[in-house]
Amino acid sequence: GWIGGEVTVHKVIPPDRNTFGYNLYFGDGTGNTAKNKIGDVVASVSLNASFDSPFVYLTIPSTQVPYGAFELLLFTYSPFAEADEGLRYTFVDQINVAADLNQGSLVIVNSENRPTWFRGNVVVATSIRFGITDFVLYCGNGGDLQSDKVGPMIAEAKANLESGSTIISVNSSVYLKEECSHFLVFARNKQVEGNKGLTKEI
């Protein structure tokens, strides 16, 4: 959920006489225009700062990645305006890292009348917004770690991060083995699951 460091830009040689520097923004991942920016400038540099070098360096202070941001957008600017289109750079760590659910809760709604069977909804509530694309439901033994899973995945649902509440629906009846005493939900980012989930007794 945080980013910081240095971005290196290879300047156009010879430089455009109308280019005075570069501005860096967060982007929504859907394009490279001004409408795809999220928030204010993250880092900025003037060409005067590295006039004799073919490279420009932008330093990003330790910054929390805002909700909905999936990449960085780099725009050139002149004394009068900023470019209409920029360059895109996707976060590598957002693809490979999933959130741990350190806070939140589960609500279980079972429509099955038969004991040891389940059909219904598991509602996931959490205020965590980063590193989550989906939620995945498993049986569990009472712990909240990956090693506490019991059996394969039961169901999954795309994360509803705007409301903070996501419904995982189990539309077909599932038999719950004796060792399945709890439901266990993990956040998933693309194909990677977090290490710590939310658990609730069934």
Short mmCIF file of N, CA and C in Angstrom, two decimals, residues 91-194:
data_model
loop_
_atom_site.label_atom_id
_atom_site.label_comp_id
_atom_site.label_asym_id
_atom_site.label_seq_id
_atom_site.Cartn_x
_atom_site.Cartn_y
_atom_site.Cartn_z
N PHE A 91 2.85 -0.71 -11.31
CA PHE A 91 3.49 -1.18 -10.08
C PHE A 91 3.70 -2.68 -10.17
N VAL A 92 4.91 -3.14 -10.00
CA VAL A 92 5.18 -4.58 -9.99
C VAL A 92 4.65 -5.21 -8.72
N ASP A 93 4.83 -4.55 -7.58
CA ASP A 93 4.45 -5.14 -6.30
C ASP A 93 2.95 -5.27 -6.14
N GLN A 94 2.14 -4.45 -6.85
CA GLN A 94 0.70 -4.58 -6.74
C GLN A 94 0.22 -5.86 -7.41
N ILE A 95 1.01 -6.40 -8.33
CA ILE A 95 0.62 -7.64 -8.98
C ILE A 95 0.97 -8.84 -8.10
N ASN A 96 2.05 -8.74 -7.35
CA ASN A 96 2.60 -9.89 -6.65
C ASN A 96 2.32 -9.93 -5.15
N VAL A 97 1.71 -8.89 -4.60
CA VAL A 97 1.50 -8.84 -3.16
C VAL A 97 0.01 -8.70 -2.87
N ALA A 98 -0.50 -9.50 -1.96
CA ALA A 98 -1.89 -9.40 -1.54
C ALA A 98 -1.95 -8.97 -0.09
N ALA A 99 -3.06 -8.33 0.26
CA ALA A 99 -3.20 -7.76 1.60
C ALA A 99 -3.46 -8.85 2.63
N ASP A 100 -2.91 -8.65 3.82
CA ASP A 100 -3.30 -9.44 4.99
C ASP A 100 -4.50 -8.76 5.63
N LEU A 101 -5.51 -9.54 5.99
CA LEU A 101 -6.72 -9.00 6.60
C LEU A 101 -6.50 -8.88 8.10
N ASN A 102 -5.81 -7.82 8.51
CA ASN A 102 -5.51 -7.61 9.93
C ASN A 102 -6.69 -7.07 10.71
N GLN A 103 -7.70 -6.60 10.02
CA GLN A 103 -8.92 -6.17 10.70
C GLN A 103 -10.11 -6.40 9.78
N GLY A 104 -11.28 -6.58 10.39
CA GLY A 104 -12.49 -6.83 9.64
C GLY A 104 -13.33 -7.91 10.32
N SER A 105 -14.41 -8.31 9.66
CA SER A 105 -15.32 -9.29 10.26
C SER A 105 -16.06 -10.06 9.19
N LEU A 106 -16.63 -11.20 9.59
CA LEU A 106 -17.44 -12.03 8.71
C LEU A 106 -18.84 -12.19 9.31
N VAL A 107 -19.84 -12.19 8.44
CA VAL A 107 -21.21 -12.52 8.82
C VAL A 107 -21.65 -13.69 7.96
N ILE A 108 -22.13 -14.76 8.62
CA ILE A 108 -22.53 -15.98 7.92
C ILE A 108 -24.05 -16.09 7.90
N VAL A 109 -24.62 -16.25 6.71
CA VAL A 109 -26.07 -16.42 6.55
C VAL A 109 -26.31 -17.75 5.85
N ASN A 110 -26.79 -18.75 6.60
CA ASN A 110 -26.96 -20.10 6.08
C ASN A 110 -28.43 -20.37 5.80
N SER A 111 -28.75 -20.73 4.55
CA SER A 111 -30.13 -21.03 4.17
C SER A 111 -30.43 -22.53 4.22
N GLU A 112 -29.44 -23.34 4.52
CA GLU A 112 -29.61 -24.80 4.59
C GLU A 112 -30.25 -25.19 5.92
N ASN A 113 -31.23 -26.11 5.84
CA ASN A 113 -31.85 -26.63 7.05
C ASN A 113 -31.15 -27.88 7.57
N ARG A 114 -30.36 -28.52 6.71
CA ARG A 114 -29.68 -29.74 7.11
C ARG A 114 -28.40 -29.42 7.88
N PRO A 115 -28.17 -30.07 9.00
CA PRO A 115 -26.91 -29.85 9.71
C PRO A 115 -25.73 -30.34 8.88
N THR A 116 -24.60 -29.70 9.06
CA THR A 116 -23.33 -29.99 8.36
C THR A 116 -23.39 -29.65 6.86
N TRP A 117 -24.40 -28.91 6.44
CA TRP A 117 -24.47 -28.42 5.07
C TRP A 117 -24.56 -26.90 5.08
N PHE A 118 -24.08 -26.30 3.97
CA PHE A 118 -24.15 -24.83 3.88
C PHE A 118 -24.55 -24.40 2.48
N ARG A 119 -25.45 -23.45 2.44
CA ARG A 119 -25.82 -22.74 1.21
C ARG A 119 -26.29 -21.35 1.62
N GLY A 120 -25.64 -20.34 1.09
CA GLY A 120 -26.01 -18.99 1.50
C GLY A 120 -24.91 -17.99 1.21
N ASN A 121 -24.74 -17.04 2.13
CA ASN A 121 -23.79 -15.95 1.91
C ASN A 121 -22.83 -15.80 3.09
N VAL A 122 -21.62 -15.39 2.76
CA VAL A 122 -20.66 -14.95 3.77
C VAL A 122 -20.31 -13.50 3.42
N VAL A 123 -20.59 -12.60 4.33
CA VAL A 123 -20.36 -11.17 4.09
C VAL A 123 -19.03 -10.78 4.73
N VAL A 124 -18.16 -10.21 3.92
CA VAL A 124 -16.83 -9.78 4.37
C VAL A 124 -16.85 -8.26 4.54
N ALA A 125 -16.51 -7.79 5.72
CA ALA A 125 -16.44 -6.36 5.99
C ALA A 125 -15.03 -5.99 6.42
N THR A 126 -14.40 -5.08 5.71
CA THR A 126 -13.06 -4.60 6.07
C THR A 126 -12.84 -3.23 5.46
N SER A 127 -12.03 -2.41 6.13
CA SER A 127 -11.71 -1.08 5.61
C SER A 127 -10.40 -1.08 4.83
N ILE A 128 -9.76 -2.24 4.71
CA ILE A 128 -8.51 -2.34 3.95
C ILE A 128 -8.84 -2.17 2.47
N ARG A 129 -8.07 -1.32 1.78
CA ARG A 129 -8.38 -0.97 0.40
C ARG A 129 -7.29 -1.36 -0.61
N PHE A 130 -6.11 -1.75 -0.13
CA PHE A 130 -4.98 -1.94 -1.03
C PHE A 130 -4.60 -3.40 -1.14
N GLY A 131 -4.16 -3.80 -2.34
CA GLY A 131 -3.71 -5.16 -2.54
C GLY A 131 -4.83 -6.18 -2.55
N ILE A 132 -6.04 -5.79 -2.97
CA ILE A 132 -7.18 -6.71 -2.97
C ILE A 132 -7.93 -6.58 -4.30
N THR A 133 -8.11 -7.68 -4.99
CA THR A 133 -9.01 -7.72 -6.14
C THR A 133 -10.21 -8.62 -5.88
N ASP A 134 -10.03 -9.65 -5.03
CA ASP A 134 -11.10 -10.61 -4.75
C ASP A 134 -10.99 -11.08 -3.29
N PHE A 135 -12.08 -11.74 -2.85
CA PHE A 135 -12.06 -12.48 -1.58
C PHE A 135 -12.35 -13.94 -1.87
N VAL A 136 -11.68 -14.83 -1.13
CA VAL A 136 -11.77 -16.27 -1.38
C VAL A 136 -12.18 -16.97 -0.08
N LEU A 137 -13.17 -17.85 -0.18
CA LEU A 137 -13.74 -18.53 0.99
C LEU A 137 -13.27 -19.98 1.07
N TYR A 138 -12.84 -20.37 2.28
CA TYR A 138 -12.42 -21.74 2.56
C TYR A 138 -13.07 -22.21 3.85
N CYS A 139 -13.02 -23.53 4.07
CA CYS A 139 -13.23 -24.07 5.41
C CYS A 139 -11.94 -23.88 6.20
N GLY A 140 -12.09 -23.74 7.53
CA GLY A 140 -10.92 -23.57 8.37
C GLY A 140 -11.05 -24.31 9.68
N ASN A 141 -9.93 -24.38 10.41
CA ASN A 141 -9.92 -25.10 11.69
C ASN A 141 -9.96 -24.16 12.89
N GLY A 142 -10.16 -22.86 12.65
CA GLY A 142 -10.22 -21.89 13.74
C GLY A 142 -9.11 -20.87 13.71
N GLY A 143 -8.00 -21.17 13.01
CA GLY A 143 -6.92 -20.21 12.86
C GLY A 143 -7.18 -19.29 11.68
N ASP A 144 -6.29 -18.30 11.51
CA ASP A 144 -6.52 -17.32 10.43
C ASP A 144 -5.36 -17.24 9.43
N LEU A 145 -4.53 -18.29 9.38
CA LEU A 145 -3.39 -18.31 8.46
C LEU A 145 -3.62 -19.31 7.32
N GLN A 146 -2.77 -19.24 6.30
CA GLN A 146 -2.89 -20.15 5.17
C GLN A 146 -2.84 -21.61 5.61
N SER A 147 -2.05 -21.89 6.62
CA SER A 147 -1.90 -23.27 7.10
C SER A 147 -3.15 -23.78 7.82
N ASP A 148 -4.12 -22.89 8.06
CA ASP A 148 -5.35 -23.28 8.77
C ASP A 148 -6.49 -23.62 7.83
N LYS A 149 -6.25 -23.62 6.52
CA LYS A 149 -7.27 -24.03 5.56
C LYS A 149 -7.61 -25.51 5.73
N VAL A 150 -8.87 -25.82 5.48
CA VAL A 150 -9.31 -27.22 5.46
C VAL A 150 -9.99 -27.46 4.12
N GLY A 151 -9.33 -28.17 3.22
CA GLY A 151 -9.92 -28.47 1.93
C GLY A 151 -9.75 -27.35 0.91
N PRO A 152 -10.34 -27.55 -0.28
CA PRO A 152 -10.18 -26.59 -1.38
C PRO A 152 -11.07 -25.35 -1.20
N MET A 153 -10.92 -24.41 -2.11
CA MET A 153 -11.74 -23.21 -2.11
C MET A 153 -13.21 -23.56 -2.28
N ILE A 154 -14.07 -22.85 -1.53
CA ILE A 154 -15.52 -23.06 -1.63
C ILE A 154 -16.15 -22.09 -2.63
N ALA A 155 -15.76 -20.81 -2.52
CA ALA A 155 -16.35 -19.78 -3.39
C ALA A 155 -15.44 -18.56 -3.38
N GLU A 156 -15.72 -17.63 -4.31
CA GLU A 156 -14.95 -16.40 -4.42
C GLU A 156 -15.86 -15.28 -4.88
N ALA A 157 -15.42 -14.03 -4.66
CA ALA A 157 -16.20 -12.88 -5.10
C ALA A 157 -15.27 -11.70 -5.34
N LYS A 158 -15.59 -10.91 -6.35
CA LYS A 158 -14.84 -9.69 -6.61
C LYS A 158 -15.04 -8.72 -5.46
N ALA A 159 -13.96 -8.10 -5.00
CA ALA A 159 -14.01 -7.22 -3.85
C ALA A 159 -14.79 -5.94 -4.15
N ASN A 160 -15.71 -5.59 -3.28
CA ASN A 160 -16.44 -4.33 -3.37
C ASN A 160 -15.79 -3.36 -2.39
N LEU A 161 -14.71 -2.70 -2.83
CA LEU A 161 -13.90 -1.89 -1.92
C LEU A 161 -14.53 -0.54 -1.62
N GLU A 162 -15.40 -0.06 -2.48
CA GLU A 162 -16.01 1.24 -2.24
C GLU A 162 -16.92 1.21 -1.03
N SER A 163 -17.71 0.16 -0.91
CA SER A 163 -18.63 0.06 0.23
C SER A 163 -17.97 -0.56 1.45
N GLY A 164 -16.87 -1.30 1.24
CA GLY A 164 -16.19 -1.97 2.34
C GLY A 164 -16.86 -3.27 2.74
N SER A 165 -17.91 -3.68 2.00
CA SER A 165 -18.63 -4.92 2.31
C SER A 165 -18.81 -5.74 1.04
N THR A 166 -18.37 -7.00 1.08
CA THR A 166 -18.44 -7.88 -0.09
C THR A 166 -19.19 -9.15 0.27
N ILE A 167 -20.11 -9.56 -0.59
CA ILE A 167 -20.89 -10.78 -0.36
C ILE A 167 -20.29 -11.92 -1.19
N ILE A 168 -19.89 -12.98 -0.50
CA ILE A 168 -19.46 -14.21 -1.18
C ILE A 168 -20.65 -15.16 -1.16
N SER A 169 -21.18 -15.49 -2.31
CA SER A 169 -22.37 -16.33 -2.40
C SER A 169 -21.99 -17.78 -2.68
N VAL A 170 -22.59 -18.67 -1.91
CA VAL A 170 -22.47 -20.12 -2.15
C VAL A 170 -23.85 -20.59 -2.57
N ASN A 171 -24.06 -20.74 -3.88
CA ASN A 171 -25.40 -20.99 -4.41
C ASN A 171 -25.79 -22.45 -4.42
N SER A 172 -24.82 -23.34 -4.38
CA SER A 172 -25.10 -24.77 -4.31
C SER A 172 -24.70 -25.30 -2.95
N SER A 173 -25.49 -26.21 -2.41
CA SER A 173 -25.24 -26.73 -1.07
C SER A 173 -23.89 -27.44 -1.00
N VAL A 174 -23.15 -27.16 0.07
CA VAL A 174 -21.82 -27.72 0.28
C VAL A 174 -21.82 -28.50 1.59
N TYR A 175 -21.31 -29.73 1.53
CA TYR A 175 -21.19 -30.53 2.75
C TYR A 175 -19.96 -30.09 3.53
N LEU A 176 -20.13 -29.84 4.82
CA LEU A 176 -19.04 -29.38 5.68
C LEU A 176 -18.51 -30.56 6.48
N LYS A 177 -17.27 -30.92 6.23
CA LYS A 177 -16.66 -32.02 6.94
C LYS A 177 -16.51 -31.70 8.43
N GLU A 178 -16.31 -32.73 9.21
CA GLU A 178 -16.22 -32.56 10.66
C GLU A 178 -15.11 -31.60 11.07
N GLU A 179 -13.99 -31.62 10.34
CA GLU A 179 -12.86 -30.75 10.69
C GLU A 179 -13.08 -29.30 10.25
N CYS A 180 -14.17 -29.04 9.52
CA CYS A 180 -14.49 -27.68 9.08
C CYS A 180 -15.35 -27.01 10.13
N SER A 181 -14.71 -26.42 11.11
CA SER A 181 -15.44 -25.78 12.21
C SER A 181 -15.67 -24.29 11.99
N HIS A 182 -14.91 -23.69 11.06
CA HIS A 182 -14.97 -22.25 10.80
C HIS A 182 -14.96 -21.99 9.30
N PHE A 183 -15.42 -20.80 8.93
CA PHE A 183 -15.14 -20.30 7.60
C PHE A 183 -13.93 -19.39 7.68
N LEU A 184 -13.12 -19.41 6.63
CA LEU A 184 -11.87 -18.65 6.57
C LEU A 184 -11.81 -17.93 5.23
N VAL A 185 -11.65 -16.60 5.27
CA VAL A 185 -11.64 -15.78 4.05
C VAL A 185 -10.30 -15.08 3.91
N PHE A 186 -9.72 -15.17 2.72
CA PHE A 186 -8.46 -14.47 2.41
C PHE A 186 -8.70 -13.44 1.31
N ALA A 187 -7.94 -12.34 1.39
CA ALA A 187 -7.90 -11.40 0.28
C ALA A 187 -6.99 -11.97 -0.80
N ARG A 188 -7.37 -11.69 -2.05
CA ARG A 188 -6.54 -12.12 -3.18
C ARG A 188 -6.26 -10.90 -4.06
N ASN A 189 -5.02 -10.80 -4.53
CA ASN A 189 -4.63 -9.77 -5.48
C ASN A 189 -4.17 -10.47 -6.74
N LYS A 190 -4.97 -10.39 -7.81
CA LYS A 190 -4.72 -11.17 -9.02
C LYS A 190 -4.75 -12.65 -8.66
N GLN A 191 -3.60 -13.33 -8.69
CA GLN A 191 -3.57 -14.76 -8.39
C GLN A 191 -2.91 -15.08 -7.05
N VAL A 192 -2.59 -14.04 -6.25
CA VAL A 192 -1.86 -14.25 -5.01
C VAL A 192 -2.77 -13.95 -3.81
N GLU A 193 -2.78 -14.85 -2.83
CA GLU A 193 -3.57 -14.65 -1.62
C GLU A 193 -2.71 -14.11 -0.49
N GLY A 194 -3.33 -13.33 0.39
CA GLY A 194 -2.65 -12.85 1.59
C GLY A 194 -2.34 -13.99 2.54
#
